[in-house]
PDB file of C-alpha atoms in Angstrom:
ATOM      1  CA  UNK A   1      15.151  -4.238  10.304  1.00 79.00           C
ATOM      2  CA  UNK A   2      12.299  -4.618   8.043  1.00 86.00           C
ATOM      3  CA  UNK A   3      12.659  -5.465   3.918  1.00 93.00           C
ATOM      4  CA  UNK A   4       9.378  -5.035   1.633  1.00 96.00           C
ATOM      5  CA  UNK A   5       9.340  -6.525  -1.641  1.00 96.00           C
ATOM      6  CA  UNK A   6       5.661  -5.739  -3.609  1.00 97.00           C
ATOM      7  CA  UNK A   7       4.309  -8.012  -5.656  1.00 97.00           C
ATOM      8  CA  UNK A   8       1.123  -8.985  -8.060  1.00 97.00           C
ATOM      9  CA  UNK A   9       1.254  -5.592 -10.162  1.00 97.00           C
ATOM     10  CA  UNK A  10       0.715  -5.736 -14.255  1.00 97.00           C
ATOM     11  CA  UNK A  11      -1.760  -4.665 -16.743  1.00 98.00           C
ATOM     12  CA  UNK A  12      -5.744  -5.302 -16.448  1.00 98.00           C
ATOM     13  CA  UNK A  13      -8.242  -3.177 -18.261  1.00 98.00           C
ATOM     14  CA  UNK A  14     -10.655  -0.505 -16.877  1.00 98.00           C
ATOM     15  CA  UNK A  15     -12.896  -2.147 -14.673  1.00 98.00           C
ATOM     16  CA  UNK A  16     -11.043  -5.028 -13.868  1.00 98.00           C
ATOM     17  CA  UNK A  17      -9.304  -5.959 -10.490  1.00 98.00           C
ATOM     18  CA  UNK A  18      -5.449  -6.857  -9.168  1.00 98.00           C
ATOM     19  CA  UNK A  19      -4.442  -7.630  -5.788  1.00 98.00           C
ATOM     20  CA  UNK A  20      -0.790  -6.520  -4.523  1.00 98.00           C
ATOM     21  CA  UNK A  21       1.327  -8.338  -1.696  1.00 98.00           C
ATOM     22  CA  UNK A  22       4.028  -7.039   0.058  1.00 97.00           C
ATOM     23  CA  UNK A  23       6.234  -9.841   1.714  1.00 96.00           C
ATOM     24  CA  UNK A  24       8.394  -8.264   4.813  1.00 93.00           C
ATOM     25  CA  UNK A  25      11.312  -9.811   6.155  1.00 90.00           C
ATOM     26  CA  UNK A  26      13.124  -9.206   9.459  1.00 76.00           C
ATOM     27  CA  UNK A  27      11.957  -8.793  13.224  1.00 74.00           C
ATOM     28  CA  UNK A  28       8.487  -7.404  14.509  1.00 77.00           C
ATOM     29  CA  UNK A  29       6.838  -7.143  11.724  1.00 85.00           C
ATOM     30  CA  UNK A  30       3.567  -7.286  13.557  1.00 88.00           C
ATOM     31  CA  UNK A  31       4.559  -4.001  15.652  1.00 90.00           C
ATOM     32  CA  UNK A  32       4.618  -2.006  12.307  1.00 93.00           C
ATOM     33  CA  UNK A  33       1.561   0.011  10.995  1.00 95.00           C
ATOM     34  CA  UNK A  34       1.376  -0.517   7.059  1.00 96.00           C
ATOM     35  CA  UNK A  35       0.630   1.457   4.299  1.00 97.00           C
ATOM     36  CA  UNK A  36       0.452   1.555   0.837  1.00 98.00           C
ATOM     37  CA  UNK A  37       1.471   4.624  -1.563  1.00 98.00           C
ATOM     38  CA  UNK A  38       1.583   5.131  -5.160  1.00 98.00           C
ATOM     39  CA  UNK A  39       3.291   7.518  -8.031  1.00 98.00           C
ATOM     40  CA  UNK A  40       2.417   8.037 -11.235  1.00 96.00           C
ATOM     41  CA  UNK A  41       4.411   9.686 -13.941  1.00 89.00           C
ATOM     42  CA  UNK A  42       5.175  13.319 -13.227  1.00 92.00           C
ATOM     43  CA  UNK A  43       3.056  13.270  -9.914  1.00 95.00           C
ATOM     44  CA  UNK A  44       3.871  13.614  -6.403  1.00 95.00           C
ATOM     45  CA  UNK A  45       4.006   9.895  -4.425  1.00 95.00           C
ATOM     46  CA  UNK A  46       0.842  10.201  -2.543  1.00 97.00           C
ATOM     47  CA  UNK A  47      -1.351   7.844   0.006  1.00 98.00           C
ATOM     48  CA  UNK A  48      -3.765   4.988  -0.651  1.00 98.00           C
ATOM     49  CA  UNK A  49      -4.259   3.399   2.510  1.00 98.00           C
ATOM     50  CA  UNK A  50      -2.827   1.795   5.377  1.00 97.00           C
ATOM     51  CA  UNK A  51      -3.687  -0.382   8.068  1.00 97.00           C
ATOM     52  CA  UNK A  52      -2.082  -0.358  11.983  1.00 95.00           C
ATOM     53  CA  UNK A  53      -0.432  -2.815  13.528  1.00 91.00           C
ATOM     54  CA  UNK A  54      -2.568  -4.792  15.206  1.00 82.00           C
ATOM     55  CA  UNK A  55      -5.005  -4.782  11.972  1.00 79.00           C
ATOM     56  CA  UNK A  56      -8.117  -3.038  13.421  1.00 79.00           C
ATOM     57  CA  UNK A  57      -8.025   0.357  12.042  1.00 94.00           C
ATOM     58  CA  UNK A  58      -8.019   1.123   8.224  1.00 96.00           C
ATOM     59  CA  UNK A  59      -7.704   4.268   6.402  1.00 97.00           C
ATOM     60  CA  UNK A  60      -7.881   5.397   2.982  1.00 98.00           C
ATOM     61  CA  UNK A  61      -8.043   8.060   0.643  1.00 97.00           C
ATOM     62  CA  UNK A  62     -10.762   9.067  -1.033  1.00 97.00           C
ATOM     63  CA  UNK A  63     -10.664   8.303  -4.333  1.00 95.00           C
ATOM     64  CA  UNK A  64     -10.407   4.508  -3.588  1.00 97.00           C
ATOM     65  CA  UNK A  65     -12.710   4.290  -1.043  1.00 96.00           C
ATOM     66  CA  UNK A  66     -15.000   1.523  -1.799  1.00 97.00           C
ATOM     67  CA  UNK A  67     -13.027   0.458  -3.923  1.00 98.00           C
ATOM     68  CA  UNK A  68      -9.631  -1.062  -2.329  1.00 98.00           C
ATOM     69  CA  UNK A  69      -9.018  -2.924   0.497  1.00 98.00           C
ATOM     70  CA  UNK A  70      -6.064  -3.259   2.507  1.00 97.00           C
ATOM     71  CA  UNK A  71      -5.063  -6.101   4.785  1.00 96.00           C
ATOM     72  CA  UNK A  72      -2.426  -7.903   6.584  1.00 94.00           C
ATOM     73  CA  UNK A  73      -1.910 -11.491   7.760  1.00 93.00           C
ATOM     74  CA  UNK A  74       1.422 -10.820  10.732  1.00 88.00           C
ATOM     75  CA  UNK A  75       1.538 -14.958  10.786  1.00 90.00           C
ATOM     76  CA  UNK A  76       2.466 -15.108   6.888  1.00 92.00           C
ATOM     77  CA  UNK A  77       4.652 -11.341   7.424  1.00 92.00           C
ATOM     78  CA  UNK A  78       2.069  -9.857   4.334  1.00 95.00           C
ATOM     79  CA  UNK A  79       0.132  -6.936   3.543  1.00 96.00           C
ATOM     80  CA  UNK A  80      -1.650  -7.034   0.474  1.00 97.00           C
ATOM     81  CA  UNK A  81      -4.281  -4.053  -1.305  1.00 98.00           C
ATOM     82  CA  UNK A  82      -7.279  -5.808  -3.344  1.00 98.00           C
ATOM     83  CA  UNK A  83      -8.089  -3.420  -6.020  1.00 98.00           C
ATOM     84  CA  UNK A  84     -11.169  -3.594  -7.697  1.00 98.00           C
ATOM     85  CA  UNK A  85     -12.844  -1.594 -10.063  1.00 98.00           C
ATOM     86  CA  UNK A  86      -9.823  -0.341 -11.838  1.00 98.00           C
ATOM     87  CA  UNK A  87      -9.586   3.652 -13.504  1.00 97.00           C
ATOM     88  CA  UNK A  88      -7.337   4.570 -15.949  1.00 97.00           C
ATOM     89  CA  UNK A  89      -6.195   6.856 -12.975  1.00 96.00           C
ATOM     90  CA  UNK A  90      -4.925   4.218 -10.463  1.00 97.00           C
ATOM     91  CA  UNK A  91      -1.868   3.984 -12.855  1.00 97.00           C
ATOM     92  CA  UNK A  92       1.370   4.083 -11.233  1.00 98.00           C
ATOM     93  CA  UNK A  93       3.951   2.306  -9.163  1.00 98.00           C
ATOM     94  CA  UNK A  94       2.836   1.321  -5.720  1.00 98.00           C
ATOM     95  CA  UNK A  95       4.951   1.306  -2.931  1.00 98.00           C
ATOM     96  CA  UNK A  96       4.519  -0.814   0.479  1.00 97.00           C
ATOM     97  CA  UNK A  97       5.779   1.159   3.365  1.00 97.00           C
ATOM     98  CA  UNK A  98       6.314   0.286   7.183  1.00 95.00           C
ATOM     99  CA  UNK A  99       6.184   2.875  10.106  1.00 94.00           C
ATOM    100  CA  UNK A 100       7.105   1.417  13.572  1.00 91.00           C
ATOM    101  CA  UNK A 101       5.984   4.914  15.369  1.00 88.00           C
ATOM    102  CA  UNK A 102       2.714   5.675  14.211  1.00 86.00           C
ATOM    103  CA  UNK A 103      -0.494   4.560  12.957  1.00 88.00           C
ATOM    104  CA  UNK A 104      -0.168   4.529   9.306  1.00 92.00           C
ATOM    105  CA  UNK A 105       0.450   8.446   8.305  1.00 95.00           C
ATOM    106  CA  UNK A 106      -0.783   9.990   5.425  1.00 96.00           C
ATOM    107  CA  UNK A 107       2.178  11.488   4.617  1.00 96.00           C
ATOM    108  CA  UNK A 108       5.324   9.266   3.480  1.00 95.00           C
ATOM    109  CA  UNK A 109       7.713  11.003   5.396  1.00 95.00           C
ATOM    110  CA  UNK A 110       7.204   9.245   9.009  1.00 95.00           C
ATOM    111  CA  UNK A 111       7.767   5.471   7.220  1.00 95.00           C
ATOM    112  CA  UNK A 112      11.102   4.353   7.941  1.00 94.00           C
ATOM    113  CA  UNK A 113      11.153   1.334   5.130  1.00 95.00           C
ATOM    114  CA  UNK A 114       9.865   1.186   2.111  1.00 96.00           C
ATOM    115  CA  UNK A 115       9.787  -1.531  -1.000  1.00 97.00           C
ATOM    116  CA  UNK A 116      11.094  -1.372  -4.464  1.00 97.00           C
ATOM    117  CA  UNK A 117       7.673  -0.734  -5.911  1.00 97.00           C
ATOM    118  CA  UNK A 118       5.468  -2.867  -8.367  1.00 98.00           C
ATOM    119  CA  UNK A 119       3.978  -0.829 -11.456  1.00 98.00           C
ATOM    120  CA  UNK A 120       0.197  -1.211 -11.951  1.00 98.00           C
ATOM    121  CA  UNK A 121      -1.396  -0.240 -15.425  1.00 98.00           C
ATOM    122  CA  UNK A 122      -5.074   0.495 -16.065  1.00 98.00           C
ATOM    123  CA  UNK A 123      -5.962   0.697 -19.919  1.00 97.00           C
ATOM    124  CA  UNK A 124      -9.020   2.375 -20.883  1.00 93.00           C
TER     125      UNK A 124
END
């Protein structure tokens, strides 16, 4: 099986940039497309991006487009999301997830692991 632990979350002003790793453990970790979600306060956990195994294909939601980039190194077991150009509205925890099946859903509910989260704030 596959463990995620996220890291590199914290506070940055508006504007400014973070970049998240998630370190996997366990077997095969280069067969698994990765993704990463997010949740703020109140709101529904919802899709930033993901990447398939393999590394070729990217996808990502709108509002980040341009903005984020995910990326995965299967020699080191890491996928990390380099966020730049912060909003107030990227608040939230962010969640690395693994799905062995697909190709990086949109929708959490395919994933079968997921990590403990890392909470990213944006101040205005």
């Amino acid at each position: 099986q596959v463990q995620l632990v996220e890291s590199g979350g914290g506070l940055v002003q508006a504007g400014g940039s973070l970049r998240l790793s998630c370190a996997a453990s366990g077997r095969t970790f280069s067969s698994y497309s990765m993704s990463w979600f997010r949740q703020a306060p109140g709101k529904e956990r919802e899709f930033v991006a993901a990447i398939r195994r393999g590394g070729g294909n990217t996808d990502y939601v709108d509002f980040v487009k341009g903005r984020f980039t995910i990326s995965r190194d299967d020699a080191k077991n890491t996928v990390s999301l380099q966020m730049n150009s912060l909003k107030p509205e990227d608040t939230g925890v962010y969640y690395c997830a693994a799905e062995s099946s697909g190709w990086g859903s949109r929708s959490p509910i395919p994933y079968d692991y997921w990590g403990q989260g890392t909470q990213v704030t944006v101040s205005s």
